[in-house]
XYZ file of C-alpha atoms in Angstrom:
692
model
C 79.937 4.057 115.471
C 76.226 3.897 115.586
C 73.829 6.184 113.818
C 70.093 6.422 113.511
C 68.628 6.677 110.065
C 65.127 6.584 108.693
C 64.466 4.695 105.498
C 61.368 3.956 103.498
C 61.278 0.167 103.165
C 61.408 -2.789 105.509
C 62.697 -4.984 102.672
C 66.056 -3.187 102.622
C 67.693 -5.471 105.146
C 71.432 -5.115 104.930
C 74.219 -7.587 105.316
C 76.732 -6.855 108.025
C 80.086 -8.113 109.177
C 81.590 -8.310 112.625
C 81.697 -5.150 114.671
C 85.179 -5.509 116.000
C 88.375 -3.989 114.696
C 91.671 -5.790 114.452
C 94.588 -3.632 115.452
C 98.214 -4.018 116.316
C 99.069 -3.986 120.000
C 100.892 -0.676 120.262
C 100.469 3.020 119.769
C 97.716 4.236 117.423
C 99.968 6.002 114.905
C 101.575 2.727 113.977
C 99.024 0.055 114.678
C 95.742 1.769 114.055
C 93.142 -0.548 112.604
C 91.661 0.520 109.301
C 87.939 0.882 109.624
C 85.891 -0.177 106.674
C 83.203 1.881 105.007
C 79.954 2.416 106.892
C 77.372 0.239 105.239
C 73.784 1.066 106.144
C 71.500 -1.340 107.830
C 67.961 -0.271 107.019
C 64.662 -1.679 108.099
C 61.955 0.981 107.787
C 61.323 4.496 109.026
C 63.375 5.070 112.192
C 65.722 2.166 111.777
C 69.428 2.293 112.518
C 72.694 1.858 110.680
C 75.991 0.828 112.165
C 79.595 1.586 111.492
C 80.667 -1.956 112.180
C 84.101 -2.577 110.708
C 85.093 -6.180 110.234
C 88.582 -7.069 111.363
C 91.015 -5.996 108.620
C 92.505 -9.382 108.008
C 94.307 -10.049 104.792
C 96.701 -12.307 103.010
C 100.089 -13.294 104.300
C 100.672 -16.082 101.821
C 103.037 -15.314 98.978
C 102.027 -15.943 95.394
C 104.356 -14.026 93.145
C 101.698 -13.619 90.570
C 101.758 -10.482 88.486
C 102.862 -11.806 85.098
C 104.097 -8.723 83.313
C 105.113 -10.830 80.397
C 101.595 -12.155 80.135
C 99.498 -9.011 80.084
C 99.345 -5.238 80.309
C 96.908 -2.774 81.831
C 95.318 0.259 80.233
C 92.490 2.572 81.206
C 89.425 2.894 79.036
C 86.070 4.539 79.634
C 83.252 2.174 78.919
C 80.229 3.550 77.141
C 77.376 2.406 77.806
C 69.734 -15.132 81.220
C 69.902 -17.354 83.883
C 66.987 -18.449 86.091
C 66.958 -16.989 89.612
C 66.697 -20.166 91.601
C 66.151 -19.947 95.340
C 64.852 -23.396 96.133
C 66.017 -25.014 99.342
C 68.028 -27.873 97.882
C 69.902 -27.162 94.645
C 70.547 -30.459 92.901
C 74.312 -30.159 93.000
C 77.262 -31.951 94.545
C 78.625 -31.072 97.937
C 82.039 -29.498 98.197
C 84.365 -30.378 101.045
C 87.742 -29.007 102.045
C 89.782 -31.671 100.227
C 87.837 -31.097 97.025
C 88.525 -27.355 97.284
C 92.252 -27.892 97.696
C 92.295 -30.210 94.686
C 90.287 -27.737 92.654
C 92.730 -24.916 93.457
C 95.590 -26.942 92.003
C 93.757 -27.032 88.683
C 94.079 -23.258 88.319
C 97.202 -21.518 86.994
C 99.228 -19.621 89.598
C 99.784 -16.511 87.466
C 103.303 -16.279 88.890
C 105.419 -13.423 87.550
C 108.310 -14.325 85.276
C 110.703 -11.565 84.302
C 111.825 -11.760 80.673
C 114.713 -9.682 79.428
C 113.988 -7.648 76.319
C 115.770 -8.804 73.208
C 117.812 -6.444 71.026
C 114.885 -5.675 68.705
C 112.403 -5.045 71.532
C 114.914 -2.845 73.352
C 115.416 -0.811 70.176
C 111.665 -0.310 69.809
C 111.356 0.827 73.432
C 114.188 3.327 72.998
C 112.514 4.646 69.854
C 109.215 5.091 71.706
C 110.991 6.975 74.476
C 112.258 9.479 71.931
C 108.657 10.407 71.128
C 107.281 10.160 74.669
C 105.283 13.038 76.115
C 107.276 15.574 78.168
C 105.777 14.328 81.431
C 107.007 10.804 80.594
C 110.626 11.863 80.362
C 112.794 10.262 83.032
C 116.514 10.807 83.442
C 118.600 7.696 82.810
C 119.810 6.072 86.011
C 116.932 7.477 88.077
C 115.696 5.938 91.307
C 111.953 5.471 91.679
C 110.960 6.796 95.121
C 107.606 5.978 96.697
C 106.237 6.828 100.134
C 103.899 4.130 101.392
C 101.801 5.463 104.244
C 98.219 5.978 105.338
C 95.304 4.747 103.320
C 95.750 2.866 100.060
C 92.727 2.668 97.771
C 91.968 -0.316 95.566
C 90.666 2.095 92.932
C 92.612 4.042 90.336
C 93.096 7.634 91.478
C 92.864 10.838 89.479
C 95.954 13.004 89.161
C 94.488 15.400 91.739
C 93.790 12.758 94.385
C 96.032 13.010 97.417
C 95.913 9.341 98.430
C 97.742 6.279 97.193
C 96.316 3.763 94.748
C 97.163 0.071 94.938
C 96.838 -0.465 91.159
C 99.196 2.440 90.494
C 101.733 1.339 93.122
C 101.831 -2.145 91.607
C 101.986 -0.854 88.056
C 104.850 1.507 88.928
C 106.877 -1.382 90.318
C 106.139 -3.444 87.240
C 107.046 -0.628 84.829
C 110.220 0.102 86.773
C 111.321 -3.517 86.392
C 111.360 -3.108 82.597
C 112.243 0.587 82.303
C 115.923 0.919 81.246
C 115.977 4.425 82.750
C 115.231 3.148 86.285
C 118.190 1.821 88.233
C 116.303 0.847 91.375
C 113.554 1.662 93.871
C 113.687 3.475 97.217
C 110.639 2.931 99.428
C 109.744 5.090 102.434
C 107.548 2.832 104.552
C 105.488 4.537 107.236
C 102.355 3.602 109.238
C 99.755 2.080 106.936
C 95.992 2.201 107.327
C 95.051 -0.449 104.775
C 94.199 -4.098 105.243
C 96.422 -7.135 104.920
C 95.176 -7.972 101.425
C 96.665 -4.796 99.982
C 99.801 -5.247 102.065
C 100.248 -8.707 100.568
C 99.731 -7.403 97.020
C 102.436 -4.760 97.522
C 104.804 -7.306 99.050
C 104.205 -9.632 96.118
C 105.134 -6.912 93.641
C 108.285 -6.045 95.587
C 109.408 -9.669 95.333
C 108.510 -9.676 91.636
C 110.492 -6.484 91.048
C 113.563 -8.075 92.588
C 113.552 -10.643 89.774
C 114.624 -7.863 87.418
C 118.006 -7.721 89.152
C 117.582 -4.065 90.147
C 117.909 -2.991 93.760
C 114.979 -2.105 96.011
C 115.781 -0.442 99.332
C 113.362 0.271 102.176
C 113.488 2.965 104.859
C 111.227 2.654 107.914
C 111.250 5.420 110.543
C 108.086 4.065 112.198
C 107.288 0.417 111.849
C 104.668 -2.042 113.007
C 103.756 -5.517 111.786
C 102.289 -4.421 108.441
C 105.132 -2.052 107.688
C 107.756 -4.647 108.515
C 105.946 -7.256 106.421
C 106.523 -5.008 103.401
C 109.973 -3.817 104.470
C 111.468 -7.259 104.984
C 110.625 -8.109 101.364
C 113.095 -5.428 100.211
C 116.717 -6.367 99.589
C 117.803 -3.910 102.256
C 115.905 -2.196 105.072
C 117.239 0.826 106.963
C 115.977 2.775 109.969
C 117.164 5.941 111.751
C 118.623 5.710 115.289
C 115.404 7.130 116.734
C 113.105 4.834 114.744
C 109.936 3.653 116.400
C 109.737 -0.114 115.933
C 106.833 -1.720 117.751
C 106.650 -5.388 116.820
C 104.684 -6.372 119.892
C 102.027 -8.627 118.381
C 98.393 -8.213 117.381
C 95.150 -7.716 119.256
C 91.496 -7.857 118.365
C 89.018 -5.593 120.137
C 85.241 -5.639 120.374
C 83.261 -2.682 121.765
C 79.742 -2.831 123.167
C 77.125 -0.137 123.715
C 74.514 -2.130 125.615
C 75.365 -0.519 128.951
C 75.464 2.977 127.434
C 72.025 2.623 125.864
C 70.635 1.184 129.084
C 71.727 4.268 131.013
C 70.292 6.775 128.545
C 67.013 4.931 128.027
C 67.481 3.488 124.532
C 66.413 -0.057 123.738
C 67.853 -1.549 120.519
C 65.418 -4.064 119.044
C 67.571 -6.135 116.715
C 66.827 -9.091 114.497
C 69.997 -10.866 113.419
C 70.036 -14.132 111.548
C 73.171 -16.158 112.086
C 74.739 -16.891 115.438
C 78.025 -15.314 114.322
C 76.380 -12.163 112.969
C 77.849 -9.907 115.602
C 76.732 -6.502 114.299
C 73.732 -6.535 116.623
C 75.949 -7.469 119.579
C 77.556 -4.044 119.505
C 74.206 -2.467 120.325
C 72.595 -5.031 122.573
C 75.327 -6.712 124.584
C 77.683 -5.552 127.331
C 80.292 -8.237 126.639
C 81.464 -10.490 123.850
C 79.485 -13.626 122.988
C 81.082 -17.074 122.817
C 80.430 -17.255 119.071
C 81.979 -13.865 118.410
C 84.990 -14.736 120.540
C 85.425 -17.994 118.634
C 85.305 -16.214 115.282
C 87.646 -13.379 116.235
C 90.110 -15.774 117.861
C 90.292 -17.835 114.677
C 90.904 -14.713 112.569
C 93.578 -13.461 114.960
C 95.324 -16.835 114.980
C 95.316 -16.849 111.187
C 96.909 -13.463 110.735
C 99.437 -13.803 113.551
C 100.457 -17.294 112.514
C 100.916 -16.252 108.906
C 102.928 -13.175 109.884
C 105.298 -15.272 111.972
C 105.628 -17.870 109.242
C 106.324 -15.476 106.368
C 108.710 -13.254 108.309
C 110.606 -16.349 109.467
C 110.817 -17.579 105.886
C 112.062 -14.202 104.622
C 114.670 -13.743 107.356
C 115.849 -17.348 107.292
C 114.919 -17.863 110.939
C 112.782 -20.335 112.828
C 109.182 -19.394 113.525
C 109.786 -19.931 117.231
C 112.684 -17.456 117.168
C 110.507 -14.808 115.532
C 107.796 -15.311 118.144
C 110.329 -15.091 120.964
C 111.643 -11.813 119.549
C 108.098 -10.410 119.514
C 107.493 -11.569 123.073
C 110.740 -9.932 124.216
C 109.196 -6.524 123.478
C 112.211 -5.242 121.565
C 112.240 -1.521 120.881
C 115.983 -0.799 120.585
C 117.006 -0.200 116.986
C 120.498 -1.459 117.803
C 119.162 -4.901 118.674
C 117.165 -4.963 115.443
C 120.434 -4.534 113.587
C 122.280 -7.059 115.725
C 119.692 -9.739 115.050
C 119.461 -8.880 111.314
C 115.904 -7.549 111.386
C 117.214 -4.473 109.569
C 120.271 -4.012 107.360
C 121.752 -1.003 109.123
C 120.981 2.147 111.117
C 121.041 5.185 108.844
C 119.240 8.477 108.414
C 117.453 9.205 105.158
C 120.261 11.429 103.845
C 122.796 8.718 104.606
C 120.793 6.202 102.619
C 120.617 8.672 99.723
C 124.394 9.160 99.873
C 124.854 5.405 99.873
C 122.685 5.091 96.763
C 124.661 7.837 95.011
C 127.881 6.001 95.775
C 126.370 2.760 94.512
C 125.357 4.424 91.234
C 128.669 6.211 90.829
C 127.241 9.702 91.259
C 129.631 12.364 92.634
C 128.880 13.624 96.144
C 128.213 17.161 94.928
C 125.573 15.928 92.483
C 121.963 15.226 93.320
C 120.585 11.701 93.150
C 118.310 11.494 90.075
C 114.833 10.618 91.323
C 111.328 10.181 89.958
C 108.484 10.065 92.453
C 105.320 7.970 92.567
C 103.023 10.616 91.140
C 105.192 11.564 88.185
C 106.067 7.992 87.299
C 102.387 7.068 87.340
C 102.040 9.237 84.219
C 104.455 7.051 82.243
C 102.393 4.922 79.884
C 102.925 1.200 79.563
C 102.994 1.694 75.807
C 106.178 3.735 76.163
C 107.885 0.734 77.776
C 106.565 -1.809 75.300
C 104.086 -3.300 77.764
C 100.900 -2.597 75.830
C 99.111 -3.283 72.582
C 98.199 -6.947 72.893
C 95.247 -8.285 70.924
C 93.327 -10.242 73.562
C 91.725 -8.051 76.216
C 90.486 -8.867 79.707
C 88.345 -6.263 81.466
C 88.779 -5.368 85.136
C 85.730 -3.933 86.921
C 86.570 -2.517 90.353
C 83.977 -2.329 93.127
C 85.178 -0.733 96.370
C 83.393 0.589 99.446
C 79.938 0.282 100.937
C 77.063 -0.733 98.676
C 74.107 1.526 97.913
C 71.487 1.313 95.199
C 71.535 4.873 93.864
C 73.773 7.904 94.072
C 72.621 10.635 96.433
C 72.878 14.353 95.585
C 75.872 14.705 97.894
C 77.827 11.597 96.979
C 81.204 11.876 95.286
C 82.542 9.665 92.476
C 84.518 7.684 95.067
C 81.693 7.227 97.576
C 81.468 3.442 97.404
C 79.662 1.043 95.106
C 76.631 2.572 93.412
C 74.631 -0.366 92.065
C 72.959 1.484 89.186
C 76.335 2.720 87.915
C 78.049 -0.638 88.261
C 75.150 -2.367 86.517
C 75.512 0.012 83.558
C 79.175 -0.913 83.312
C 78.452 -4.645 83.575
C 75.834 -4.447 80.817
C 78.199 -2.493 78.596
C 80.883 -5.164 79.002
C 78.365 -7.924 78.359
C 77.324 -6.329 75.076
C 80.911 -5.648 74.003
C 82.875 -8.141 71.915
C 86.222 -6.552 72.798
C 86.711 -8.439 76.048
C 87.399 -12.161 76.216
C 86.865 -12.325 79.990
C 86.172 -10.147 83.034
C 87.832 -9.855 86.441
C 85.557 -8.371 89.083
C 87.792 -6.808 91.736
C 85.921 -6.456 95.049
C 86.919 -4.585 98.191
C 83.650 -4.149 100.072
C 82.122 -5.053 103.466
C 78.618 -5.021 101.966
C 75.624 -2.726 102.239
C 72.179 -2.551 100.676
C 70.670 -6.024 100.242
C 68.532 -5.049 97.262
C 71.480 -3.415 95.505
C 73.624 -6.493 96.162
C 70.983 -8.785 94.703
C 70.515 -6.642 91.590
C 74.260 -6.674 90.949
C 74.368 -10.431 91.603
C 71.799 -10.912 88.855
C 73.720 -8.793 86.351
C 76.993 -10.538 87.137
C 75.292 -13.900 86.611
C 74.045 -12.740 83.218
C 77.519 -11.479 82.332
C 78.981 -14.866 83.309
C 76.691 -16.538 80.774
C 78.310 -14.609 77.914
C 81.994 -14.671 78.986
C 84.153 -15.884 81.880
C 83.881 -13.806 85.063
C 86.426 -14.214 87.867
C 86.046 -12.456 91.224
C 89.208 -11.156 92.879
C 88.977 -10.132 96.534
C 91.174 -7.475 98.157
C 91.020 -6.640 101.884
C 87.396 -7.631 102.338
C 84.515 -9.079 100.363
C 81.975 -9.941 103.033
C 78.180 -9.938 103.263
C 77.019 -7.869 100.275
C 80.579 -7.971 98.936
C 80.486 -11.770 98.964
C 76.976 -11.647 97.462
C 78.533 -10.010 94.392
C 81.503 -12.359 94.240
C 79.478 -15.557 94.409
C 77.921 -14.779 91.013
C 81.320 -15.250 89.333
C 82.498 -18.538 87.844
C 85.520 -18.607 90.152
C 86.551 -16.636 93.238
C 90.144 -15.745 94.122
C 90.867 -14.388 97.600
C 94.011 -13.402 99.427
C 95.072 -15.739 102.209
C 93.657 -13.396 104.852
C 90.926 -11.630 102.916
C 87.900 -11.111 105.114
C 85.017 -12.892 103.417
C 81.790 -14.800 103.953
C 79.550 -13.225 106.597
C 76.473 -14.795 105.001
C 73.850 -13.416 107.348
C 71.576 -10.445 107.887
C 70.801 -8.030 110.690
C 68.226 -5.289 111.001
C 66.402 -3.450 113.724
C 65.190 -0.214 115.250
C 65.697 1.790 118.428
C 62.954 2.064 121.011
C 63.450 5.600 122.337
C 60.464 5.625 124.680
C 62.427 5.822 127.951
C 64.763 8.447 126.535
C 61.824 10.584 125.369
C 60.292 10.313 128.839
C 63.535 11.429 130.500
C 63.909 14.516 128.328
C 60.209 15.386 128.265
C 59.709 14.741 124.568
C 56.473 13.274 123.219
C 55.520 11.963 119.810
C 52.031 10.919 118.660
C 51.458 8.782 115.555
C 48.230 8.448 113.564
C 48.272 5.501 111.191
C 46.126 3.300 108.970
C 47.021 -0.328 108.443
C 47.910 -3.018 110.941
C 51.675 -2.745 110.425
C 51.962 0.901 109.402
C 53.818 1.723 112.634
C 56.165 -1.231 112.369
C 59.283 0.929 112.579
C 57.743 4.383 112.407
C 56.856 4.347 116.097
C 60.267 4.632 117.723
C 58.668 5.861 120.972
C 57.499 2.345 121.855
C 58.679 -1.258 121.484
C 57.291 -3.670 118.904
C 53.851 -5.088 119.540
C 53.835 -8.946 119.509
C 52.445 -9.143 115.963
C 54.944 -6.523 114.760
C 57.865 -8.381 116.324
C 56.730 -11.572 114.606
C 56.514 -9.884 111.187
C 59.879 -8.203 111.685
C 61.509 -11.535 112.551
C 59.923 -13.294 109.572
C 61.124 -10.562 107.216
C 64.709 -10.892 108.452
C 64.572 -14.676 108.207
C 63.255 -14.436 104.655
C 66.138 -12.170 103.633
C 68.651 -14.575 105.170
C 67.062 -17.598 103.463
C 67.304 -15.898 100.084
C 70.946 -14.970 100.647
C 71.930 -18.431 101.894
C 70.089 -20.296 99.135
C 71.573 -18.146 96.401
C 75.008 -18.689 97.920
C 74.388 -22.453 97.867
C 73.233 -22.296 94.246
C 76.157 -20.126 93.169
C 78.764 -22.247 94.945
C 77.265 -25.608 93.884
C 76.594 -26.656 97.456
C 73.559 -28.065 99.194
C 71.664 -25.676 101.435
C 72.553 -27.860 104.422
C 76.262 -27.615 103.627
C 76.036 -23.856 103.057
C 74.215 -23.412 106.366
C 77.233 -24.906 108.132
C 79.548 -22.184 106.788
C 77.009 -19.338 106.762
C 75.354 -18.167 110.009
C 76.971 -14.754 109.548
C 80.478 -16.103 110.170
C 83.440 -14.203 108.763
C 86.206 -16.383 107.324
C 89.750 -15.702 106.247
C 90.465 -16.440 102.598
C 92.474 -19.509 103.586
C 89.655 -20.956 105.681
C 87.064 -19.971 103.080
C 88.992 -22.020 100.499
C 88.853 -25.159 102.623
C 85.098 -24.687 103.028
C 84.254 -24.141 99.381
C 83.450 -20.436 99.623
C 86.351 -19.471 97.340
C 88.231 -21.376 94.643
C 91.840 -20.198 94.879
C 94.195 -18.101 96.972
C 96.126 -15.327 95.251
C 96.030 -11.784 93.942
C 94.758 -9.997 90.885
C 97.296 -11.638 88.593
C 96.094 -15.111 89.513
C 92.538 -14.029 88.760
C 93.754 -12.824 85.343
C 95.525 -16.133 84.726
C 92.352 -18.055 85.605
C 90.347 -15.730 83.344
C 92.743 -16.588 80.500
C 92.287 -20.265 81.232
C 88.494 -19.974 81.215
C 88.617 -17.970 77.963
C 90.867 -20.600 76.319
C 93.750 -18.146 75.974
C 97.154 -19.865 76.260
C 98.961 -18.827 79.441
C 102.079 -17.852 77.510
C 100.141 -15.450 75.288
C 100.264 -11.806 76.302
C 96.960 -10.051 76.971
C 95.856 -6.520 77.758
C 94.127 -6.024 81.106
C 91.782 -3.090 80.600
C 90.790 -1.024 83.626
C 87.262 0.127 82.916
C 86.741 3.825 83.638
C 89.472 6.253 84.443
C 88.648 8.258 87.600
C 87.481 11.824 87.114
C 88.593 14.434 89.607
C 85.970 16.322 91.609
C 86.460 19.959 92.613
C 87.268 19.066 96.256
C 89.924 16.640 95.016
C 91.436 19.311 92.798
C 91.544 21.811 95.642
C 92.850 19.290 98.152
C 95.531 18.384 95.667
C 96.942 21.902 95.952
C 96.883 21.838 99.738
C 93.720 23.535 100.976
C 93.281 22.548 104.633
C 89.549 23.314 104.613
C 88.738 20.870 101.859
C 88.986 17.957 104.272
C 86.149 19.459 106.278
C 84.233 20.130 103.074
C 84.610 16.507 102.009
C 83.548 15.222 105.410
C 80.545 17.524 105.556
C 79.606 16.222 102.124
C 79.728 12.636 103.439
C 77.641 13.643 106.434
C 75.020 15.289 104.215
C 75.091 12.204 102.013
C 74.119 10.036 105.002
C 71.298 12.417 105.872
C 70.024 12.638 102.305
C 69.957 8.854 101.949
C 67.123 8.523 104.464
C 63.642 9.947 104.788
C 61.654 11.194 107.759
C 62.760 12.233 111.257
C 66.362 11.521 112.215
C 67.824 10.843 115.643
C 71.518 10.479 114.932
C 73.926 8.849 117.356
C 77.236 9.513 115.681
C 80.260 9.445 117.932
C 79.030 7.150 120.693
C 82.146 5.057 120.306
C 85.683 6.254 119.612
C 87.984 3.499 118.392
C 91.643 3.889 117.513
C 91.050 5.009 113.953
C 94.156 7.044 113.234
C 94.667 5.535 109.792
C 91.130 4.565 108.911
C 89.713 5.432 105.517
C 86.107 5.201 106.557
C 86.022 6.825 109.948
C 82.675 8.099 111.193
C 81.924 11.328 109.274
C 81.133 13.308 112.433
C 84.559 12.545 113.903
C 86.169 13.343 110.590
C 84.370 16.678 110.462
C 85.514 17.624 113.981
C 89.057 16.507 113.231
C 89.230 18.408 109.938
C 87.803 21.572 111.460
C 90.271 21.499 114.360
C 93.208 20.819 112.052
C 92.394 23.899 109.972
C 93.087 26.302 112.878
């Protein structure tokens, strides 16, 4: 999506990732590509911002690394110097791919190890359960049921939020492994709109849960590649006779507006630094560039190759056999059963009856269940998984980056730099925490905000170990934040890098002439009309200044990346240029230090803080989410609240810019059925129509 915004400063040049979306090659309900948050791209008055989602590529490599026995998580509210070197050649050693691989081996894996409770610990847990709150009461022999579908946030959710939370899903699986009242888990797996990083984290926790010896059964009425990747990790996977299985492979798509703008009389004047920085291509070109094709092909090969490899490993088949099955275009559920892709063909009620029989429950009795939302209220303390002395803080940063909160923004409206900086400073001043894990799921945003947070993270890293953990994406401004940490952990297919900048404005002169609109500007100062005069193109001296400003922003970003990653500027330039890398490829190029999930980041944080790996620690989630009124109302089913929330986002975009606006929302309509950050205008139309 493209939109026109006006902003006050030329210096706010924003980092962008590729403009294409990676989607599965089948119907939108199953294979819709999650679009990432819109992150503004400001230059000066009458500049533009793009909704340019990077391909949602995430980890397919398995690291069973959520050591329950090593730490616990609790939610606390946090109350509230190094030199900034940007010289061209930091006096540091170069890092090559072999060095990176060797360095990764030096870090602990954080692999989960299930430990049975002894008699004394079991007695204590039973005693705690006697005094548990009413909402923590669970009937003995219950089955934990969770429906995995749609968007999954990397943030903790309030009790009134309607969406799913990755931290809470993972914690529920971990608690269930140790809870003597839980006999097993029943997962309903439906079309997902999250990235591969979150999918890998869920899969990892399913495999970890299985170590407890309890059963975990999956049910998939509609299944694509992501859904099957989770489902095949379960001990058993069932599907109804009419199930929609579409394992047809993956595609990557790139859309271009150059021809559209040409017809309506709009000339995008874009400055992008980095030959792979494809955000500007969406506006200027009519077809894909060689560099963009090269980058997207590499990302597609990574995700498809990893999917084939991991599914083959799980099913005990050859990779070639899995690929042949995909190429056969199989849609018959019967063949899925015949070739052992699923356990059996059953309806949901038949699976429930099977579970009752397995647990010895009479047919006329109801299967005891506890759902995701209720079980999320069970405290770790109740199960004996809390109360450890050493504490490691987790700071979560998700969404697009902006410097300040607008009057219309909600608590979950992305990364607000001033708020995150307050939290970072509070942790730095606190003596409670031995180390910090910075969890990032962001495509970037405001360059100034990213730099201010980079500085604060660097200062925090001087006082205690800071480890960055990447989820679906940590690119551009998201990578800017991560590179301030002492070590970076990414999923195998996390989308990262994108060290480049892009900025620009629209020349609307031809459009104004066609519609009979005129605009006159009176100014003082040679460059006062640099981006204020959208009715004409840049003058030669303005174009030169605009280009120099963009180049300066890129040089700062690249040099700080080189300094942070202990690389020469020349070496960093080879991996920068706006190119987006998978986590696996980023590791071999020195942009990240290890591949794994949050638990590996915690294990590395323990190592850096000189805490023995066998010692249990408390992982403290900083700031419990507070529910807003729209969330409360949407939680009780008001169909109009979706429109209210979308209108709020739309007003937020308007309020974040000054001066005249010429918005171009809705020029492009991608397959965004499961996207969390769809263009607000489309969301508003959709919500309004759905309320009738």
